[in-house]
C-alpha positions as a Python dict, from the first residue, in 0.01 Angstrom:
ca = {
    (1, 'X'): (0, 0, 0),
    (2, 'X'): (-301, 34, 236),
    (3, 'X'): (-366, -343, 289),
    (4, 'X'): (-273, -490, 630),
    (5, 'X'): (-358, -860, 623),
    (6, 'X'): (-643, -1092, 698),
    (7, 'X'): (-849, -1100, 1008),
    (8, 'X'): (-1097, -1378, 1109),
    (9, 'X'): (-1439, -1233, 1167),
    (10, 'X'): (-1696, -1508, 1221),
    (11, 'X'): (-1765, -1877, 1147),
    (12, 'X'): (-2050, -1921, 903),
    (13, 'X'): (-2077, -2294, 943),
    (14, 'X'): (-1850, -2595, 1004),
    (15, 'X'): (-1641, -2530, 688),
    (16, 'X'): (-1671, -2157, 605),
    (17, 'X'): (-1536, -1854, 776),
    (18, 'X'): (-1601, -1489, 714),
    (19, 'X'): (-1269, -1311, 705),
    (20, 'X'): (-1171, -958, 654),
    (21, 'X'): (-889, -792, 451),
    (22, 'X'): (-787, -494, 649),
    (23, 'X'): (-743, -173, 458),
    (24, 'X'): (-713, 198, 526),
    (25, 'X'): (-1085, 245, 440),
    (26, 'X'): (-1225, -53, 629),
    (27, 'X'): (-1252, -432, 632),
    (28, 'X'): (-1332, -592, 297),
    (29, 'X'): (-1510, -924, 337),
    (30, 'X'): (-1424, -1256, 197),
    (31, 'X'): (-1528, -1619, 261),
    (32, 'X'): (-1268, -1881, 333),
    (33, 'X'): (-1357, -2247, 289),
    (34, 'X'): (-1132, -2421, 543),
    (35, 'X'): (-1143, -2754, 376),
    (36, 'X'): (-1053, -2651, 17),
    (37, 'X'): (-864, -2333, 122),
    (38, 'X'): (-1049, -2142, -147),
    (39, 'X'): (-1112, -1772, -88),
    (40, 'X'): (-1405, -1584, -242),
    (41, 'X'): (-1376, -1203, -203),
    (42, 'X'): (-1710, -1020, -153),
    (43, 'X'): (-1609, -685, -290),
    (44, 'X'): (-1772, -496, -2),
    (45, 'X'): (-1731, -412, 367),
    (46, 'X'): (-1789, -681, 628),
    (47, 'X'): (-1744, -672, 1005),
    (48, 'X'): (-1985, -941, 1149),
    (49, 'X'): (-2208, -1223, 1026),
    (50, 'X'): (-2554, -1283, 1131),
    (51, 'X'): (-2619, -1573, 1373),
    (52, 'X'): (-2733, -1807, 1099),
    (53, 'X'): (-2433, -1727, 873),
    (54, 'X'): (-2644, -1602, 576),
    (55, 'X'): (-2570, -1226, 595),
    (56, 'X'): (-2292, -990, 691),
    (57, 'X'): (-2292, -620, 793),
    (58, 'X'): (-1993, -385, 753),
    (59, 'X'): (-1896, -24, 731),
    (60, 'X'): (-1604, 170, 592),
    (61, 'X'): (-1512, 424, 335),
    (62, 'X'): (-1239, 677, 260),
    (63, 'X'): (-1453, 974, 146),
    (64, 'X'): (-1769, 904, 351),
    (65, 'X'): (-1872, 624, 575),
    (66, 'X'): (-2088, 360, 414),
    (67, 'X'): (-2281, 74, 580),
    (68, 'X'): (-2371, -225, 381),
    (69, 'X'): (-2570, -545, 439),
    (70, 'X'): (-2467, -844, 217),
    (71, 'X'): (-2623, -1180, 138),
    (72, 'X'): (-2325, -1407, 168),
    (73, 'X'): (-2445, -1687, -64),
    (74, 'X'): (-2382, -1465, -374),
    (75, 'X'): (-2236, -1140, -222),
    (76, 'X'): (-2539, -939, -327),
    (77, 'X'): (-2569, -609, -141),
    (78, 'X'): (-2916, -577, 9),
    (79, 'X'): (-2877, -237, 186),
    (80, 'X'): (-2646, 52, 142),
    (81, 'X'): (-2664, 342, 385),
    (82, 'X'): (-2434, 649, 356),
    (83, 'X'): (-2317, 839, 656),
    (84, 'X'): (-2388, 550, 892),
    (85, 'X'): (-2152, 399, 1151),
    (86, 'X'): (-2077, 102, 1365),
    (87, 'X'): (-2282, -197, 1246),
    (88, 'X'): (-2425, -436, 1505),
    (89, 'X'): (-2684, -716, 1482),
    (90, 'X'): (-2803, -590, 1835),
    (91, 'X'): (-2934, -247, 1720),
}
């Protein structure tokens, strides 16, 4: 049905991990608390976390490519860019 399972993306700190739910359109982000085993879906694309674990950047989309920057504490989207590709903290 277009979902292919979870993929570990980045550690955010000692107890939280950014994980991705692989789909046809991209990787939907979620935060996994490894102590409580609770999962919080972000509802947006996520590919990699910032070095301090506060933000994630991701891209995906089925009709057009979308790049988004999320604040992980509350899942708030800070930046949305259409027709953008290949997020990286090094660019």
